């Protein structure tokens, strides 16, 4: 009898500590944070669209076809065509690539630059901090449109220059947030102890301060991607962003789309929906990331 | 306290100066100039003599240092000078547009606040229920939808609906009447301003809703709320008397900062609705190479931003004395 | 009895005749009625009010109604080339003295809106400002008047122009819509007064302005053409976005726009409003030119340039592009339809206009191979404006793709675009344009002559043969001779040397509310804008 109950107890113990499969973890996360899960799914779909665009698109996104100008959505063109006869669905799928490229690059570079500058400023403190704060204030207050126009006029239009223009406003915003987190850590005794031990600045910053500001850093990155996509759309709409014939959602909303909005509304509707969905997904996902990483900032 | 105020005020000066110098040089880095643009007109035929005359009248043929000196001196004496493009005083050109932008900013703020505070509060109280999810989705959608696209949809929606319903397409007014004395003008202006206020107000309300919700959540977790509940106070009174006021601080901050952005930041929306506001003036002055106007506008925008931040900081310092002594 | 019957039949016949006449006679057309305020939308606001100085159409649309011209294109009839009539003068003069002297008689009873009387002295002072501007005064179109030797007023009602040589380009230059007649008294006091102020003798008087928003005018009760203007006033509303201007007309916030709409907007308006919209269309005196930077290899090689123009299917492209862009006519260097322009047969002899596009493209490929440039890759410099620049640019790239070339587009905002073209010259191939007010091909083709004599040739080349032909054309008084030289000029510029090539001529489409009457479209958005013969048919409102 004793043997049997031991066996029974052991198997119950096993059940309690059994490793949950990855699938079960995901399902549990999804149930706990349904909005975040929805966002994550949208993000994943976008990334897949961008990566496999070459295989997914039925038509060449830049091929003019004067025979099928402004066709309504139908079986040959699921989302219709624009005024050059280019398939809208293909252009939207390729547009995901541009959006993600611009979005990720500018947010990662902007956030990382902000991280370095913010931590450095907090660490060195004193006059450096004061000057740095003022410089960051200037760039935060400075209107983006002028910056973008200047960048575009000097360096030309195109994806990389749009990235430069969009990255600039992100740096001070991330720097500010990171700095306030880093300031808290600065006061902690072990930093002084490390200095007393003769550790170099770089080592202290990289080893001790940066890991502690990872949470706001990652949160900012996810927040920025959505904003970057919106900014790229606005700049392209104003004619300062990516140029024809590159497929980009903001560009597709400009010019022809408005002109044809009454007779060919699909030209104006679908790219806008694409932008909104993408930013929506990134924001939901970003919220969930923030909830998980920093419960204090939860549910904003 | 006054020491803190003075210190904070002094700190705004380098920001303003830095922005002034930055815009000065940034504009002059763009190839081309105002006279070329003005005389290009037809077939790009330029009369060299006319170009030279134009440049000397405006003063862009002087050495950069001289121009910089004149500009900074003008800023110090609050003399903004004349627009390079029209030759009229900048204060006059900005004045009218400022009024219009202000109207829209106020209307949008009112719209946003009316929507945001009740929604954010309900969402906080009913956290993690389906009401909460709906409100959160609604507000994130507001942040996700490009406001200029929303504006385009609104206009086309109006045209399409009125056409379909009555056979005659109705278009919102396209002119702002700065004379508010007659009823015709008032209704004209309202018909003009309500749509951009809605388009920007949605996004604005989304931001404010989220902030209200998170601030309320923070407050509702506080100990004194628990005490009030333990005391047996009715839930409604708890919300109204104790939570709402304390939650308002970050909400007011966010509303203030967004308001600052509305003055001059609505570049694309103004294009969509044909509003003669600061954003439109901004784009025009930049594309026209109107250095003096752009510089003045940037200073206005930066000053609004800096001043708003200053007010917020002072407000916080007044509420939380620990900040003053840092 | 017989007589009575006769009378009766006569009466019956008369009655029948009367009834027939009543049914078939044209009903009395509603004549111009007085009254109403015309609201129209203008795409941009002018920087100043001085017509002699500015070059933008944004000046003409709101400001031309305030001023008179010496001669102008006849606004009361549908446009005909060369149909100039008097505005301030009494009769169109014939040139005397071997075509070198023009004597104009000025009307009586013309008053400026400040009450002073307009005399020949004012006309002379105005033209002196335009043709011989004093130090420090800018005159944007001075070069149009190189043929003028002097202008004078022997008495208060006569103006005499003396030319250095007879020129067919003089009268069209004189009719330029920017030549507002100013008051001598004011010009004597301050040459710059008219930049910020408006005071003229035109059909309308200044009625207020709001910066960035609108300019208003009201009827001039003392206008010298009796019975006109018909309108009580006008309101020029500034609206930058094109789609908004279309919507304004659709929603009746404005009645008309004087620049031009794309074909799709016209279709939308017609579909939405039916007969409440009237559409007027015309070829436009504007053309998109593709310019080669002759200083950059391999565009200094005429074979490469010829190949690039041979590859473009203009006849086919016109069909497609005219349904999405404001371009249509296939033409050479002269405005299509003008007496100096090439006929279709003459055009088809020029490279790029051959009727067989396959043959043309094969020849293009052959030329490229001969020049060793089969895999040529370059960037097309373009202006960041949709209609028609970016559309035509996208189409051109597609055409060049068909002969195996890889081209991409570099789009710049307007200002830097001009800077690139004019000064920096950091381009290989660029789109360029030529828009003129009055159709004047003899002067307009100055775009193709050597850059050290032309005011607006940006390809960095000199071609003395073209210069010689240009001068010969302009100094000949014989239209037949002019035409013969023009054909040779065209062949050399577009075909043999292919210094630049013409893509398509623009097409002007003006859909407007049907209650606007009396306005006739012209090939240029600078003409016919004084609005004195425009009236509103209230019954159609």
Short mmCIF file of N, CA and C in Angstrom, two decimals, chain A residues 31-35 130 133-134 137-143 145-147 149-150 153-154 173 176 183 227 230 233-234 237-238 250 253 257-259 261-262 268-273 275-277 279-281 283-284 287 290-291 295-300, chain B residues 8 11-12 14-19 22-23 26-27 29-31 127 132-133 136-138 140-141 143-149 152-153 156 159-160 203 210-211 213-214 217-218 221 250 267-268 271-272 282-283 286-287 294 298 301-302 305-306 309 326:
data_model
loop_
_atom_site.label_atom_id
_atom_site.label_comp_id
_atom_site.label_asym_id
_atom_site.label_seq_id
_atom_site.Cartn_x
_atom_site.Cartn_y
_atom_site.Cartn_z
N UNK A 31 -4.54 34.67 -23.21
CA UNK A 31 -5.77 34.83 -22.45
C UNK A 31 -5.64 35.98 -21.45
N UNK A 32 -4.41 36.14 -20.93
CA UNK A 32 -4.24 37.19 -19.94
C UNK A 32 -4.22 38.57 -20.58
N UNK A 33 -3.62 38.66 -21.76
CA UNK A 33 -3.51 39.95 -22.42
C UNK A 33 -4.05 39.84 -23.83
N UNK A 34 -5.38 39.80 -23.98
CA UNK A 34 -5.92 39.59 -25.32
C UNK A 34 -5.56 40.71 -26.28
N UNK A 35 -5.56 41.94 -25.78
CA UNK A 35 -5.24 43.05 -26.69
C UNK A 35 -3.79 42.94 -27.19
N UNK A 130 23.59 69.54 -17.82
CA UNK A 130 22.82 70.76 -18.04
C UNK A 130 22.80 71.13 -19.52
N UNK A 133 20.83 68.65 -21.59
CA UNK A 133 19.38 68.81 -21.46
C UNK A 133 18.86 69.92 -22.34
N UNK A 134 19.60 71.03 -22.40
CA UNK A 134 19.16 72.14 -23.22
C UNK A 134 19.16 71.75 -24.69
N UNK A 137 16.26 69.70 -25.42
CA UNK A 137 15.05 70.53 -25.45
C UNK A 137 14.86 71.18 -26.80
N UNK A 138 15.97 71.70 -27.34
CA UNK A 138 15.88 72.37 -28.64
C UNK A 138 15.34 71.42 -29.69
N UNK A 139 15.92 70.21 -29.74
CA UNK A 139 15.48 69.28 -30.77
C UNK A 139 14.09 68.76 -30.54
N UNK A 140 13.67 68.71 -29.29
CA UNK A 140 12.31 68.25 -29.03
C UNK A 140 11.30 69.29 -29.44
N UNK A 141 11.63 70.56 -29.23
CA UNK A 141 10.67 71.61 -29.55
C UNK A 141 10.67 71.93 -31.04
N UNK A 142 11.76 71.59 -31.73
CA UNK A 142 11.91 72.01 -33.12
C UNK A 142 10.91 71.30 -34.02
N UNK A 143 10.18 72.02 -34.85
CA UNK A 143 9.15 71.38 -35.68
C UNK A 143 9.76 70.40 -36.66
N UNK A 145 8.65 69.33 -39.47
CA UNK A 145 8.49 69.60 -40.90
C UNK A 145 9.70 70.33 -41.46
N UNK A 146 10.24 71.26 -40.68
CA UNK A 146 11.40 72.00 -41.17
C UNK A 146 12.60 71.08 -41.26
N UNK A 147 12.78 70.30 -40.20
CA UNK A 147 13.89 69.37 -40.20
C UNK A 147 13.80 68.46 -41.41
N UNK A 149 12.14 68.88 -44.22
CA UNK A 149 12.33 69.60 -45.48
C UNK A 149 13.81 69.90 -45.71
N UNK A 150 14.49 70.31 -44.64
CA UNK A 150 15.92 70.61 -44.79
C UNK A 150 16.68 69.35 -45.18
N UNK A 153 15.86 68.49 -48.75
CA UNK A 153 16.41 69.42 -49.74
C UNK A 153 17.90 69.27 -49.86
N UNK A 154 18.57 69.00 -48.75
CA UNK A 154 20.02 68.92 -48.80
C UNK A 154 20.47 67.56 -49.30
N UNK A 173 13.49 62.37 -27.15
CA UNK A 173 12.42 61.81 -26.33
C UNK A 173 12.88 60.58 -25.56
N UNK A 176 15.35 61.58 -22.80
CA UNK A 176 14.74 62.12 -21.58
C UNK A 176 14.25 61.02 -20.66
N UNK A 183 19.04 58.38 -13.74
CA UNK A 183 19.33 59.24 -12.59
C UNK A 183 19.07 58.51 -11.29
N UNK A 227 4.83 55.35 -34.25
CA UNK A 227 4.94 56.77 -34.59
C UNK A 227 5.72 56.97 -35.87
N UNK A 230 3.61 56.46 -38.87
CA UNK A 230 2.72 57.61 -39.07
C UNK A 230 3.48 58.80 -39.63
N UNK A 233 4.21 58.38 -43.21
CA UNK A 233 3.01 58.63 -44.01
C UNK A 233 2.78 60.12 -44.19
N UNK A 234 2.92 60.89 -43.10
CA UNK A 234 2.70 62.34 -43.22
C UNK A 234 3.71 62.97 -44.15
N UNK A 237 3.02 62.13 -47.67
CA UNK A 237 1.84 62.87 -48.10
C UNK A 237 2.20 64.28 -48.50
N UNK A 238 3.13 64.88 -47.77
CA UNK A 238 3.57 66.23 -48.09
C UNK A 238 4.57 66.25 -49.23
N UNK A 250 2.12 55.92 -47.26
CA UNK A 250 1.87 57.37 -47.22
C UNK A 250 1.87 57.96 -48.61
N UNK A 253 -1.30 57.53 -50.50
CA UNK A 253 -2.42 58.36 -50.10
C UNK A 253 -2.37 59.74 -50.73
N UNK A 257 -4.65 59.52 -55.14
CA UNK A 257 -5.71 58.96 -54.31
C UNK A 257 -6.80 59.98 -54.03
N UNK A 258 -6.39 61.21 -53.70
CA UNK A 258 -7.40 62.21 -53.39
C UNK A 258 -8.16 62.64 -54.63
N UNK A 259 -7.43 62.75 -55.73
CA UNK A 259 -8.03 63.18 -56.97
C UNK A 259 -9.13 62.21 -57.39
N UNK A 261 -10.75 60.15 -55.38
CA UNK A 261 -11.44 59.59 -54.22
C UNK A 261 -12.92 59.35 -54.48
N UNK A 262 -13.55 60.17 -55.33
CA UNK A 262 -14.97 59.95 -55.54
C UNK A 262 -15.23 58.82 -56.51
N UNK A 268 -7.85 55.51 -51.99
CA UNK A 268 -7.59 56.28 -50.78
C UNK A 268 -7.85 55.47 -49.53
N UNK A 269 -8.71 54.47 -49.63
CA UNK A 269 -9.12 53.75 -48.42
C UNK A 269 -8.09 52.71 -47.99
N UNK A 270 -7.66 51.85 -48.93
CA UNK A 270 -6.83 50.73 -48.50
C UNK A 270 -5.48 51.11 -47.91
N UNK A 271 -4.75 52.04 -48.50
CA UNK A 271 -3.48 52.39 -47.85
C UNK A 271 -3.69 52.97 -46.46
N UNK A 272 -4.74 53.77 -46.28
CA UNK A 272 -5.02 54.34 -44.96
C UNK A 272 -5.34 53.24 -43.96
N UNK A 273 -6.11 52.26 -44.40
CA UNK A 273 -6.43 51.14 -43.53
C UNK A 273 -5.15 50.39 -43.15
N UNK A 275 -2.09 51.56 -42.96
CA UNK A 275 -1.33 52.34 -41.98
C UNK A 275 -1.97 52.20 -40.60
N UNK A 276 -3.29 52.41 -40.54
CA UNK A 276 -3.96 52.38 -39.25
C UNK A 276 -3.79 51.02 -38.58
N UNK A 277 -3.97 49.95 -39.35
CA UNK A 277 -3.84 48.61 -38.77
C UNK A 277 -2.43 48.38 -38.23
N UNK A 279 -0.10 50.57 -37.27
CA UNK A 279 0.20 51.35 -36.07
C UNK A 279 -0.61 50.82 -34.88
N UNK A 280 -1.85 50.46 -35.15
CA UNK A 280 -2.71 49.88 -34.13
C UNK A 280 -2.06 48.63 -33.52
N UNK A 281 -1.60 47.74 -34.41
CA UNK A 281 -0.98 46.51 -33.93
C UNK A 281 0.26 46.80 -33.10
N UNK A 283 1.04 49.47 -31.48
CA UNK A 283 0.72 50.11 -30.20
C UNK A 283 0.18 49.10 -29.19
N UNK A 284 -0.71 48.21 -29.64
CA UNK A 284 -1.24 47.19 -28.74
C UNK A 284 -0.11 46.33 -28.20
N UNK A 287 2.01 48.20 -25.77
CA UNK A 287 1.36 48.29 -24.46
C UNK A 287 1.59 47.03 -23.65
N UNK A 290 5.04 46.78 -22.37
CA UNK A 290 5.24 47.67 -21.23
C UNK A 290 4.65 47.08 -19.97
N UNK A 291 3.46 46.51 -20.10
CA UNK A 291 2.83 45.90 -18.93
C UNK A 291 3.71 44.82 -18.34
N UNK A 295 5.65 46.86 -14.45
CA UNK A 295 4.31 46.89 -13.88
C UNK A 295 3.94 48.26 -13.33
N UNK A 296 4.94 49.06 -12.98
CA UNK A 296 4.61 50.36 -12.43
C UNK A 296 3.93 51.23 -13.49
N UNK A 297 4.35 51.05 -14.73
CA UNK A 297 3.80 51.86 -15.80
C UNK A 297 2.59 51.19 -16.45
N UNK A 298 2.08 50.20 -15.75
CA UNK A 298 1.09 49.34 -16.38
C UNK A 298 -0.14 50.06 -16.87
N UNK A 299 -0.67 49.55 -17.97
CA UNK A 299 -1.98 49.96 -18.44
C UNK A 299 -2.10 51.44 -18.74
N UNK A 300 -1.08 51.98 -19.34
CA UNK A 300 -1.24 53.37 -19.75
C UNK A 300 -1.82 53.42 -21.15
N UNK B 8 14.22 78.23 -13.45
CA UNK B 8 13.59 77.53 -14.58
C UNK B 8 13.46 78.47 -15.78
N UNK B 11 16.63 78.97 -17.59
CA UNK B 11 17.03 77.81 -18.38
C UNK B 11 16.34 77.78 -19.74
N UNK B 12 15.25 78.53 -19.89
CA UNK B 12 14.58 78.50 -21.19
C UNK B 12 15.35 79.31 -22.22
N UNK B 14 18.67 79.56 -23.12
CA UNK B 14 19.55 78.85 -24.05
C UNK B 14 18.78 78.01 -25.07
N UNK B 15 17.65 77.44 -24.64
CA UNK B 15 16.85 76.65 -25.59
C UNK B 15 16.36 77.53 -26.73
N UNK B 16 15.80 78.68 -26.37
CA UNK B 16 15.28 79.58 -27.40
C UNK B 16 16.40 80.04 -28.32
N UNK B 17 17.54 80.40 -27.71
CA UNK B 17 18.66 80.87 -28.52
C UNK B 17 19.15 79.78 -29.45
N UNK B 18 19.28 78.58 -28.89
CA UNK B 18 19.74 77.46 -29.71
C UNK B 18 18.82 77.19 -30.88
N UNK B 19 17.52 77.21 -30.62
CA UNK B 19 16.56 76.98 -31.70
C UNK B 19 16.68 78.06 -32.75
N UNK B 22 19.75 77.43 -34.81
CA UNK B 22 19.59 76.22 -35.61
C UNK B 22 18.75 76.48 -36.85
N UNK B 23 17.60 77.14 -36.68
CA UNK B 23 16.74 77.37 -37.83
C UNK B 23 17.41 78.31 -38.83
N UNK B 26 19.93 76.13 -40.72
CA UNK B 26 19.27 75.04 -41.44
C UNK B 26 18.61 75.55 -42.72
N UNK B 27 17.91 76.68 -42.62
CA UNK B 27 17.23 77.22 -43.79
C UNK B 27 18.23 77.58 -44.88
N UNK B 29 20.94 76.24 -45.55
CA UNK B 29 21.60 75.09 -46.14
C UNK B 29 20.84 74.56 -47.34
N UNK B 30 19.55 74.89 -47.42
CA UNK B 30 18.76 74.37 -48.52
C UNK B 30 19.14 75.10 -49.80
N UNK B 31 19.44 74.37 -50.86
CA UNK B 31 19.88 75.04 -52.09
C UNK B 31 18.74 75.84 -52.72
N UNK B 127 -11.82 48.14 -15.02
CA UNK B 127 -10.60 47.65 -15.66
C UNK B 127 -10.68 46.18 -16.02
N UNK B 132 -13.61 48.05 -20.77
CA UNK B 132 -12.24 48.53 -20.79
C UNK B 132 -11.58 48.25 -22.12
N UNK B 133 -11.78 47.02 -22.63
CA UNK B 133 -11.15 46.66 -23.90
C UNK B 133 -11.66 47.52 -25.03
N UNK B 136 -10.22 50.99 -24.69
CA UNK B 136 -8.79 51.00 -25.03
C UNK B 136 -8.59 50.85 -26.52
N UNK B 137 -9.36 49.97 -27.15
CA UNK B 137 -9.23 49.82 -28.60
C UNK B 137 -9.61 51.11 -29.29
N UNK B 138 -10.69 51.72 -28.84
CA UNK B 138 -11.13 52.99 -29.41
C UNK B 138 -10.02 54.04 -29.33
N UNK B 140 -6.71 53.54 -28.83
CA UNK B 140 -5.50 53.21 -29.60
C UNK B 140 -5.77 53.42 -31.09
N UNK B 141 -7.02 53.14 -31.51
CA UNK B 141 -7.34 53.42 -32.91
C UNK B 141 -7.17 54.90 -33.19
N UNK B 143 -5.09 56.89 -31.94
CA UNK B 143 -3.68 57.23 -32.09
C UNK B 143 -3.13 56.63 -33.37
N UNK B 144 -3.73 55.53 -33.81
CA UNK B 144 -3.18 54.84 -34.97
C UNK B 144 -3.62 55.44 -36.29
N UNK B 145 -4.85 55.96 -36.31
CA UNK B 145 -5.35 56.46 -37.58
C UNK B 145 -4.69 57.80 -37.90
N UNK B 146 -4.07 57.91 -39.06
CA UNK B 146 -3.45 59.19 -39.40
C UNK B 146 -4.54 60.27 -39.44
N UNK B 147 -4.34 61.37 -38.73
CA UNK B 147 -5.42 62.35 -38.62
C UNK B 147 -5.70 63.01 -39.97
N UNK B 148 -4.71 63.10 -40.84
CA UNK B 148 -5.01 63.73 -42.13
C UNK B 148 -5.86 62.80 -42.99
N UNK B 149 -5.65 61.52 -42.86
CA UNK B 149 -6.46 60.55 -43.60
C UNK B 149 -7.88 60.59 -43.09
N UNK B 152 -9.51 63.55 -44.58
CA UNK B 152 -9.92 63.29 -45.97
C UNK B 152 -11.21 62.48 -46.00
N UNK B 153 -11.25 61.43 -45.14
CA UNK B 153 -12.44 60.59 -45.11
C UNK B 153 -13.66 61.39 -44.70
N UNK B 156 -14.89 63.57 -47.68
CA UNK B 156 -15.53 62.77 -48.71
C UNK B 156 -16.80 62.13 -48.21
N UNK B 159 -19.50 64.85 -48.47
CA UNK B 159 -19.91 65.07 -49.86
C UNK B 159 -20.74 63.90 -50.36
N UNK B 160 -20.23 62.72 -50.13
CA UNK B 160 -20.89 61.53 -50.64
C UNK B 160 -22.27 61.36 -50.02
N UNK B 203 -7.88 62.13 -32.19
CA UNK B 203 -6.54 61.70 -31.77
C UNK B 203 -6.20 62.27 -30.40
N UNK B 210 -6.28 57.71 -22.58
CA UNK B 210 -5.31 56.77 -22.04
C UNK B 210 -4.67 57.30 -20.77
N UNK B 211 -4.34 58.59 -20.80
CA UNK B 211 -3.69 59.17 -19.63
C UNK B 211 -4.66 59.21 -18.44
N UNK B 213 -7.13 57.23 -17.89
CA UNK B 213 -7.29 55.87 -17.40
C UNK B 213 -6.12 55.46 -16.51
N UNK B 214 -4.91 55.69 -16.97
CA UNK B 214 -3.77 55.23 -16.18
C UNK B 214 -3.65 56.03 -14.88
N UNK B 217 -6.20 54.74 -12.51
CA UNK B 217 -5.80 53.44 -11.98
C UNK B 217 -4.81 53.62 -10.84
N UNK B 218 -3.82 54.51 -11.03
CA UNK B 218 -2.83 54.77 -9.99
C UNK B 218 -3.51 55.23 -8.73
N UNK B 221 -5.53 52.84 -6.60
CA UNK B 221 -4.77 51.86 -5.84
C UNK B 221 -4.26 52.44 -4.52
N UNK B 250 -1.63 64.57 -14.08
CA UNK B 250 -0.98 64.16 -15.33
C UNK B 250 -1.87 64.39 -16.54
N UNK B 267 0.07 70.83 -39.69
CA UNK B 267 0.44 71.16 -41.05
C UNK B 267 -0.45 70.48 -42.08
N UNK B 268 -0.58 69.17 -41.95
CA UNK B 268 -1.30 68.44 -42.98
C UNK B 268 -2.81 68.66 -42.89
N UNK B 271 -3.97 71.68 -44.58
CA UNK B 271 -4.02 71.55 -46.04
C UNK B 271 -5.30 70.87 -46.46
N UNK B 272 -5.65 69.82 -45.74
CA UNK B 272 -6.82 69.04 -46.12
C UNK B 272 -8.10 69.88 -46.05
N UNK B 282 3.45 77.97 -42.11
CA UNK B 282 4.73 77.31 -41.89
C UNK B 282 5.25 76.66 -43.17
N UNK B 283 4.40 75.78 -43.73
CA UNK B 283 4.83 75.08 -44.93
C UNK B 283 5.15 76.05 -46.05
N UNK B 286 8.44 77.87 -45.52
CA UNK B 286 9.62 77.03 -45.73
C UNK B 286 9.83 76.77 -47.21
N UNK B 287 8.75 76.43 -47.93
CA UNK B 287 8.94 76.13 -49.35
C UNK B 287 9.23 77.38 -50.15
N UNK B 294 10.00 82.04 -41.55
CA UNK B 294 10.23 80.72 -40.96
C UNK B 294 10.88 80.85 -39.60
N UNK B 298 9.21 79.49 -36.21
CA UNK B 298 9.87 78.49 -35.37
C UNK B 298 10.00 79.01 -33.95
N UNK B 301 6.66 78.69 -32.25
CA UNK B 301 6.35 77.31 -31.88
C UNK B 301 7.21 76.84 -30.72
N UNK B 302 8.50 77.11 -30.81
CA UNK B 302 9.41 76.69 -29.75
C UNK B 302 9.07 77.40 -28.44
N UNK B 305 6.09 75.82 -26.87
CA UNK B 305 6.46 74.53 -26.29
C UNK B 305 7.22 74.73 -24.98
N UNK B 306 8.22 75.60 -25.02
CA UNK B 306 9.06 75.83 -23.84
C UNK B 306 8.24 76.42 -22.71
N UNK B 309 6.00 73.81 -21.13
CA UNK B 309 6.79 72.95 -20.25
C UNK B 309 7.12 73.65 -18.95
N UNK B 326 15.81 70.11 -5.73
CA UNK B 326 16.76 69.20 -6.39
C UNK B 326 17.96 69.95 -6.92
#
